[in-house]
Coordinates of C-alpha atoms and ligand atoms in Angstrom, one line a residue:
M469 CA 7.3 -30.8 61.6
A470 CA 6.3 -34.3 60.6
R471 CA 3.3 -36.3 62.2
R472 CA 4.4 -38.7 65.0
M473 CA 5.5 -42.1 63.7
R474 CA 4.0 -45.4 65.4
T475 CA 6.6 -47.2 67.5
L476 CA 6.9 -50.6 69.2
R477 CA 5.8 -48.8 72.6
D478 CA 2.6 -48.2 70.9
L479 CA 1.8 -52.1 69.9
D480 CA 0.7 -54.5 72.5
V481 CA 2.7 -57.7 71.3
T482 CA 2.6 -59.9 74.4
E483 CA 2.3 -63.4 73.3
R484 CA 1.1 -62.3 69.8
R485 CA 2.2 -63.0 66.5
V486 CA 4.2 -60.1 64.9
L487 CA 5.2 -59.9 61.5
V488 CA 8.4 -58.2 61.2
R489 CA 9.6 -56.7 57.8
V490 CA 13.6 -56.7 58.3
D491 CA 16.6 -56.0 55.6
Y492 CA 18.4 -59.1 55.4
N493 CA 19.6 -58.1 51.7
V494 CA 22.8 -59.5 52.7
P495 CA 25.8 -60.4 50.8
L496 CA 26.1 -64.5 50.3
E497 CA 29.4 -66.0 49.4
N498 CA 29.6 -69.9 48.8
G499 CA 26.1 -70.4 50.2
Q500 CA 26.9 -68.3 53.3
V501 CA 26.1 -64.7 54.8
A502 CA 29.4 -63.1 54.0
D503 CA 28.5 -59.8 56.3
D504 CA 26.0 -60.3 58.9
T505 CA 25.8 -56.3 59.7
R506 CA 22.2 -55.9 58.5
I507 CA 21.1 -59.2 60.6
R508 CA 22.8 -57.9 64.1
A509 CA 21.1 -54.5 63.3
T510 CA 17.9 -55.8 63.7
V511 CA 18.4 -57.6 67.1
E512 CA 17.4 -54.7 69.2
T513 CA 13.9 -54.9 67.8
I514 CA 13.7 -58.8 67.9
R515 CA 15.1 -58.6 71.7
W516 CA 12.2 -56.2 72.6
L517 CA 9.7 -58.3 71.1
L518 CA 11.2 -61.5 72.4
D519 CA 11.2 -60.3 76.1
R520 CA 7.5 -59.5 75.7
R521 CA 7.4 -63.3 74.6
A522 CA 6.0 -62.4 71.1
R523 CA 5.9 -64.9 68.4
I524 CA 7.8 -63.5 65.5
I525 CA 7.6 -63.9 61.9
L526 CA 10.6 -62.3 59.8
C527 CA 10.2 -61.5 56.3
T528 CA 12.7 -60.0 53.9
H529 CA 13.8 -59.7 50.3
L530 CA 17.3 -61.1 49.0
G531 CA 18.6 -59.9 45.7
R532 CA 16.4 -59.3 42.8
P533 CA 14.9 -62.8 41.8
K534 CA 12.2 -60.7 40.0
G535 CA 9.2 -62.7 41.0
Q536 CA 10.7 -66.1 40.5
V537 CA 12.1 -69.1 42.8
R538 CA 16.0 -68.6 42.5
E539 CA 17.6 -71.4 44.7
E540 CA 20.9 -69.7 45.0
L541 CA 18.8 -66.7 46.9
R542 CA 16.7 -68.8 49.5
L543 CA 17.2 -67.8 52.8
A544 CA 18.4 -70.8 54.4
P545 CA 21.8 -69.5 55.0
V546 CA 20.3 -66.3 56.5
A547 CA 18.5 -68.2 59.0
A548 CA 21.3 -69.9 60.1
A549 CA 23.2 -66.6 60.4
L550 CA 20.3 -65.4 62.4
S551 CA 20.1 -68.2 64.6
T552 CA 23.7 -67.8 65.5
V553 CA 23.5 -64.1 66.2
L554 CA 20.4 -64.7 68.4
G555 CA 21.5 -68.2 70.2
Q556 CA 18.5 -69.7 69.4
S557 CA 16.8 -71.7 66.5
V558 CA 14.8 -70.0 63.9
R559 CA 12.0 -71.8 62.4
Y560 CA 12.7 -71.1 58.4
V561 CA 10.3 -72.2 56.2
R562 CA 10.7 -72.2 52.0
D563 CA 7.4 -70.5 51.7
I564 CA 6.1 -67.3 51.9
V565 CA 2.2 -67.3 52.3
G566 CA 1.3 -70.8 51.5
P567 CA 0.3 -73.7 53.8
E568 CA 3.8 -74.3 55.0
A569 CA 4.2 -70.6 56.1
Q570 CA 0.7 -70.8 57.7
E571 CA 1.6 -73.9 59.5
M572 CA 5.0 -72.4 60.8
A573 CA 2.7 -69.3 62.0
R574 CA 0.3 -71.2 63.8
R575 CA 2.6 -73.4 65.7
L576 CA 4.9 -70.8 66.7
Q577 CA 5.1 -70.4 70.4
P578 CA 6.0 -67.3 72.5
G579 CA 9.4 -66.5 72.5
E580 CA 9.7 -68.4 69.1
V581 CA 11.3 -66.7 65.7
G582 CA 10.2 -68.1 62.2
L583 CA 11.6 -66.6 59.0
L584 CA 9.4 -66.9 55.7
E585 CA 11.1 -67.4 52.1
N586 CA 12.4 -64.6 49.9
L587 CA 9.7 -62.2 49.4
R588 CA 10.5 -61.4 46.2
F589 CA 10.4 -65.1 44.8
D590 CA 6.5 -64.1 44.5
P591 CA 5.6 -61.4 41.8
R592 CA 2.9 -60.0 44.1
E593 CA 5.5 -58.8 46.6
E594 CA 6.5 -55.5 44.2
Q595 CA 3.4 -55.4 42.6
N596 CA 1.9 -54.7 46.4
D597 CA -1.2 -57.0 45.3
P598 CA -4.0 -56.7 48.0
E599 CA -4.3 -60.5 48.0
F600 CA -0.7 -61.2 48.9
A601 CA -0.8 -58.5 51.5
A602 CA -3.6 -59.9 53.2
A603 CA -2.4 -63.3 52.8
L604 CA 1.0 -62.0 54.8
A605 CA -1.4 -60.0 57.1
S606 CA -3.1 -63.3 57.9
L607 CA -0.2 -64.9 59.6
A608 CA 0.0 -62.5 62.3
E609 CA -1.9 -60.0 64.9
C610 CA 0.1 -56.8 64.2
Y611 CA 3.2 -55.7 62.1
V612 CA 6.8 -54.2 62.8
N613 CA 8.7 -52.6 60.0
D614 CA 12.3 -52.3 60.6
A615 CA 13.5 -52.2 57.1
F616 CA 14.5 -48.8 56.5
G617 CA 16.2 -49.4 53.1
A618 CA 13.0 -50.8 51.6
A619 CA 10.5 -47.8 52.9
H620 CA 10.7 -46.1 49.4
R621 CA 9.2 -49.4 48.0
A622 CA 5.6 -49.5 48.1
H623 CA 5.8 -53.2 48.1
A624 CA 3.2 -55.6 49.9
S625 CA 5.4 -56.4 52.7
V626 CA 6.1 -52.4 53.2
V627 CA 2.9 -50.9 52.6
G628 CA -0.2 -53.3 51.9
V629 CA 0.3 -55.3 55.1
A630 CA 1.0 -52.3 57.2
K631 CA -2.9 -50.6 56.6
L632 CA -4.4 -54.2 57.5
L633 CA -2.9 -54.9 61.0
P634 CA -1.8 -52.6 64.0
S635 CA 1.5 -51.5 62.8
A636 CA 4.4 -49.6 63.9
A637 CA 8.1 -48.8 63.3
G638 CA 11.1 -51.1 64.8
F639 CA 13.9 -49.3 66.3
L640 CA 16.1 -49.0 63.6
M641 CA 13.1 -47.3 61.5
E642 CA 12.7 -45.1 64.2
R643 CA 16.5 -44.1 64.5
E644 CA 16.6 -43.5 60.6
V645 CA 13.7 -41.4 60.6
A646 CA 14.4 -39.3 63.5
A647 CA 18.0 -38.6 62.3
L648 CA 16.6 -37.7 59.0
E649 CA 13.7 -35.3 60.4
R650 CA 16.5 -33.8 62.3
V651 CA 18.2 -32.8 59.3
L652 CA 15.2 -31.7 57.5
H653 CA 13.7 -29.7 59.9
S654 CA 16.6 -28.4 62.3
T655 CA 17.8 -24.7 62.5
E656 CA 21.3 -25.8 63.6
R657 CA 23.7 -23.7 61.8
P658 CA 26.0 -23.6 59.9
F659 CA 24.8 -26.5 57.9
V660 CA 27.2 -27.8 55.9
L661 CA 26.3 -30.2 53.1
V662 CA 29.0 -32.4 51.4
L663 CA 28.5 -34.0 48.0
G664 CA 30.5 -36.6 45.9
G665 CA 30.0 -39.6 44.1
A666 CA 29.6 -40.3 40.5
K667 CA 26.8 -38.2 39.1
V668 CA 25.2 -35.1 39.6
S669 CA 22.1 -36.3 37.8
D670 CA 21.4 -38.6 41.2
K671 CA 22.1 -35.8 43.5
I672 CA 20.2 -32.9 42.0
G673 CA 17.1 -33.4 44.2
V674 CA 19.2 -33.7 47.3
I675 CA 20.7 -30.4 46.2
E676 CA 17.8 -28.7 45.5
N677 CA 16.1 -29.5 48.8
L678 CA 18.7 -28.8 51.2
L679 CA 20.1 -25.9 49.4
P680 CA 17.8 -23.2 50.8
R681 CA 18.5 -24.0 54.4
A682 CA 22.5 -24.7 53.7
D683 CA 25.3 -22.1 54.6
A684 CA 28.0 -24.1 52.5
L685 CA 28.0 -26.7 50.1
L686 CA 31.4 -28.7 49.4
L687 CA 31.6 -30.6 45.9
G688 CA 34.0 -33.4 45.3
G689 CA 33.8 -36.9 43.5
G690 CA 32.9 -37.4 39.9
M691 CA 30.1 -35.0 40.2
A692 CA 32.5 -32.4 40.9
N693 CA 33.7 -32.5 37.1
T694 CA 30.4 -31.3 35.8
F695 CA 30.2 -28.2 38.2
L696 CA 33.9 -27.4 37.0
R697 CA 32.9 -27.6 33.4
A698 CA 30.3 -25.2 34.4
Q699 CA 32.8 -22.8 35.3
G700 CA 35.0 -23.3 32.3
F701 CA 37.4 -25.6 33.3
E702 CA 38.8 -28.7 31.1
V703 CA 38.6 -31.7 32.8
G704 CA 40.3 -34.2 30.2
R705 CA 38.9 -37.5 30.2
S706 CA 37.5 -37.4 33.5
L707 CA 33.5 -38.9 34.5
V708 CA 31.3 -35.7 33.3
E709 CA 27.8 -35.2 32.3
E710 CA 28.1 -32.8 29.6
D711 CA 24.1 -32.9 29.4
K712 CA 24.3 -31.6 33.0
V713 CA 26.8 -28.6 32.5
E714 CA 23.4 -26.4 32.3
E715 CA 21.8 -27.8 35.4
A716 CA 25.2 -27.2 37.2
R717 CA 25.1 -23.4 36.1
R718 CA 21.3 -23.3 37.5
L719 CA 22.5 -24.8 40.8
F720 CA 25.2 -22.5 41.2
A721 CA 22.7 -19.7 40.6
L722 CA 20.4 -20.9 42.9
A723 CA 23.2 -21.5 45.8
A724 CA 24.0 -17.4 45.1
K725 CA 20.5 -16.8 45.7
H726 CA 20.3 -18.4 49.2
G727 CA 23.9 -17.0 50.0
V728 CA 25.3 -20.7 50.0
R729 CA 29.0 -20.9 50.0
V730 CA 30.1 -23.7 47.0
E731 CA 33.4 -25.3 47.4
L732 CA 34.9 -26.9 44.4
P733 CA 38.2 -28.5 44.2
V734 CA 41.1 -26.6 43.6
D735 CA 43.9 -29.4 43.1
V736 CA 42.9 -33.2 42.0
V737 CA 44.5 -36.3 41.7
V738 CA 44.8 -37.4 38.3
A739 CA 46.0 -40.4 35.9
P740 CA 45.8 -41.7 32.6
S741 CA 43.5 -44.4 33.7
L742 CA 42.2 -46.0 36.9
S743 CA 44.7 -48.6 36.7
A744 CA 47.8 -46.3 36.0
V745 CA 48.3 -45.7 39.5
D746 CA 51.9 -45.5 39.6
A747 CA 51.4 -42.6 36.9
R748 CA 49.2 -40.6 39.1
Q749 CA 50.0 -37.0 40.2
I750 CA 48.5 -34.0 42.3
I751 CA 47.7 -30.9 39.8
R752 CA 45.5 -27.6 40.1
V753 CA 42.5 -27.9 38.4
A754 CA 43.4 -25.0 35.9
E755 CA 46.3 -27.6 34.8
M756 CA 44.3 -30.4 33.8
P757 CA 46.2 -32.8 30.8
A758 CA 43.7 -33.4 28.1
D759 CA 44.8 -37.0 28.3
Q760 CA 44.4 -38.0 31.9
A761 CA 41.2 -38.3 34.2
I762 CA 40.4 -37.0 37.9
Y763 CA 40.1 -39.8 40.1
D764 CA 40.4 -37.9 43.4
I765 CA 40.3 -34.4 45.3
G766 CA 43.8 -33.2 46.4
P767 CA 45.2 -32.2 49.5
E768 CA 44.9 -28.7 49.4
T769 CA 41.1 -29.2 48.7
V770 CA 41.0 -31.2 51.6
R771 CA 42.3 -28.7 54.0
H772 CA 39.8 -26.2 52.4
F773 CA 36.8 -28.8 53.1
A774 CA 38.1 -29.5 56.7
A775 CA 38.3 -26.0 57.6
V776 CA 34.5 -25.7 56.5
I777 CA 33.3 -29.0 58.0
A778 CA 35.0 -28.0 61.5
T779 CA 32.4 -24.7 61.5
A780 CA 29.5 -27.3 61.1
Q781 CA 26.7 -27.4 63.9
L782 CA 24.8 -29.8 61.4
L783 CA 26.5 -31.8 58.4
V784 CA 25.0 -34.2 55.7
W785 CA 27.5 -35.9 53.6
N786 CA 26.8 -38.3 50.8
G787 CA 29.0 -39.5 48.2
P788 CA 32.8 -40.2 48.1
M789 CA 35.4 -37.6 47.3
G790 CA 37.2 -39.9 44.5
V791 CA 37.4 -43.5 43.7
Y792 CA 38.1 -45.0 46.8
E793 CA 37.6 -48.4 45.8
V794 CA 41.1 -48.2 44.7
P795 CA 43.5 -47.5 47.7
E796 CA 45.6 -44.7 45.7
F797 CA 42.5 -42.8 45.3
R798 CA 41.1 -43.0 48.9
E799 CA 42.8 -40.1 50.3
G800 CA 40.5 -37.2 49.6
T801 CA 37.8 -39.5 51.1
R802 CA 40.1 -40.2 54.0
G803 CA 40.7 -36.5 54.6
V804 CA 37.0 -35.6 54.4
A805 CA 36.0 -38.5 56.8
E806 CA 38.5 -37.7 59.2
A807 CA 37.2 -33.8 59.3
V808 CA 33.5 -35.2 59.6
A809 CA 34.5 -37.7 62.6
A810 CA 36.0 -34.5 64.2
C811 CA 33.2 -32.3 63.6
P812 CA 31.6 -30.9 66.7
G813 CA 28.3 -30.4 65.1
F814 CA 25.6 -33.5 64.3
T815 CA 26.8 -35.5 61.5
L816 CA 24.7 -37.5 58.9
V817 CA 26.5 -39.7 56.6
G818 CA 24.2 -41.6 54.0
G819 CA 24.7 -43.4 50.7
G820 CA 25.6 -46.8 49.9
D821 CA 29.3 -46.1 49.0
S822 CA 29.5 -43.4 51.5
V823 CA 28.7 -45.8 54.2
A824 CA 30.9 -48.3 52.4
A825 CA 33.8 -46.0 52.3
L826 CA 33.4 -44.9 56.2
K827 CA 33.5 -48.7 57.1
E828 CA 36.4 -49.3 55.2
L829 CA 38.0 -46.5 56.7
G830 CA 37.4 -47.7 60.4
L831 CA 35.6 -44.3 60.7
A832 CA 31.7 -45.3 60.9
D833 CA 31.0 -45.0 64.5
R834 CA 32.8 -41.7 64.6
V835 CA 29.6 -40.0 62.9
D836 CA 26.3 -39.2 64.7
H837 CA 24.3 -41.2 62.5
L838 CA 25.1 -43.6 59.4
S839 CA 22.2 -43.8 57.4
T840 CA 22.0 -47.3 56.0
G841 CA 19.1 -46.8 53.6
G842 CA 21.1 -46.2 50.3
G843 CA 17.8 -45.2 47.9
A844 CA 15.6 -44.6 50.7
T845 CA 18.0 -42.2 52.5
L846 CA 18.7 -40.0 49.3
E847 CA 14.7 -40.0 48.7
Y848 CA 14.3 -38.8 52.3
L849 CA 16.9 -36.0 51.6
E850 CA 15.3 -35.0 48.7
G851 CA 12.3 -34.2 51.0
R852 CA 9.8 -37.0 49.4
E853 CA 7.4 -38.8 51.7
L854 CA 8.4 -42.7 51.9
P855 CA 5.2 -44.8 51.5
G856 CA 6.8 -47.4 53.8
V857 CA 7.0 -44.3 56.6
A858 CA 3.9 -42.7 55.5
V859 CA 2.0 -45.8 56.3
L860 CA 3.4 -45.9 60.0
M861 CA 2.1 -42.3 60.9
E862 CA -0.3 -41.7 63.3
G863 CA -3.9 -41.3 62.1
G864 CA -2.6 -43.6 58.9
E865 CA -1.4 -42.2 55.7
Ligands
ADP1291 P1 26.6 -43.3 47.1 O1 26.6 -44.9 46.8 O2 27.5 -43.1 48.6 O3 25.4 -42.3 47.1 P2 27.6 -42.9 44.6 O4 26.9 -44.1 44.0 O5 27.0 -41.6 44.0 O6 27.7 -42.7 46.1 O7 29.1 -42.5 44.2 C1 30.0 -43.4 44.5 C2 30.7 -43.9 43.5 O8 31.5 -42.6 42.8 C3 31.8 -44.8 43.6 O9 31.9 -46.1 42.9 C4 33.4 -43.9 43.1 O10 34.3 -44.9 42.6 C5 32.7 -43.0 42.3 N1 33.4 -41.9 42.0 C6 33.9 -41.1 42.9 N2 34.6 -40.0 42.4 C7 34.9 -40.3 41.2 C8 35.9 -40.0 40.1 N3 36.4 -38.9 40.3 N4 35.5 -40.4 38.9 C9 34.8 -41.5 38.9 N5 34.2 -41.8 39.7 C10 34.2 -41.4 40.6
MG1292 MG1 26.1 -45.8 45.4

């Protein structure tokens, strides 16, 4: 079992200046926040701090400005959206660690909230530059990280500053780590692993780490094509990684060694191209036409997968079962999502597209844990220690 992570309850924040790293990497449209989910997700931590009359200094990155000021990635719209969500004004400064930021931090009264400018405008953020980390630390008396989605990055606002101040995880971070730790260490059985998405190469680490403890591995999406190739099936013009077919054979052998039941699609939805949705048809995998491509799993496969999912006491799902962005190729993902929603065991769904698909289907609140970390979630499932989590562990790193 992992060491204990320091949490908000371990910090004395009363009337103190608290630097809070959040993940407000939100979509912008016409200079406004188009989706404030990530902002609302941090309210629990912010309210807890406000209840203790802390002086809150929030910091986040937005987009990929690559160490330069980009006007369209300034945080003014984020400050406005946050102010609406909190119902109080937010002191936004167009500065990260310079005189304006210092002045804001100094003047902040108990119960007030400030927001620094986009961290990635400064190249020293991604370099984990010690002077930049020290400058950030000088703004506050303690540090809270509630940005799980950035925890796999050894950046100054994630790692550097956490070593310089009394530091702890916010509630979002705490929940993510607890859910992922449960998956990595639980003995609940059967353990069913459902994987899909575009590429095998993105998921090899996850398969390798979880396979030894899994009872069943269900494979769909584009990645299943490479496994179908490894079994000798033709996949026509489907997305396939020919250079990973050997790797797929190795993973089959690994599954056999650990007694893991592997289920591949038995029927699929094919079409001549992604836009030729009207020409789509459901076929058996053995009958794949050479001039078409697989865009979804078929209904019989959904039934097979759903039957296995219904038995799970522990379930991890990453990767859509097809090109869910196109409504005509969303049914496989919908079928699996419904089965996961109905699963009696502990269910964790992670991955950027998987989370987006679940939201699109209106099933996001039907899973036990929706892991919003994207890359951070996958690295955690690979068994890697995330630098932003390690630094919050009791006794230091
Ligand atoms: P996540 O972000 O949840 O980890 P991935 O990024 O690995 O998931 O995969 C999602 C992408 O995989 C989606 O854009 C989806 O369109 C694509 N995809 C799924 N099935 C197929 C397929 N059969 N052919 C091509 N692309 C697919
Ligand atoms: Mg993705």
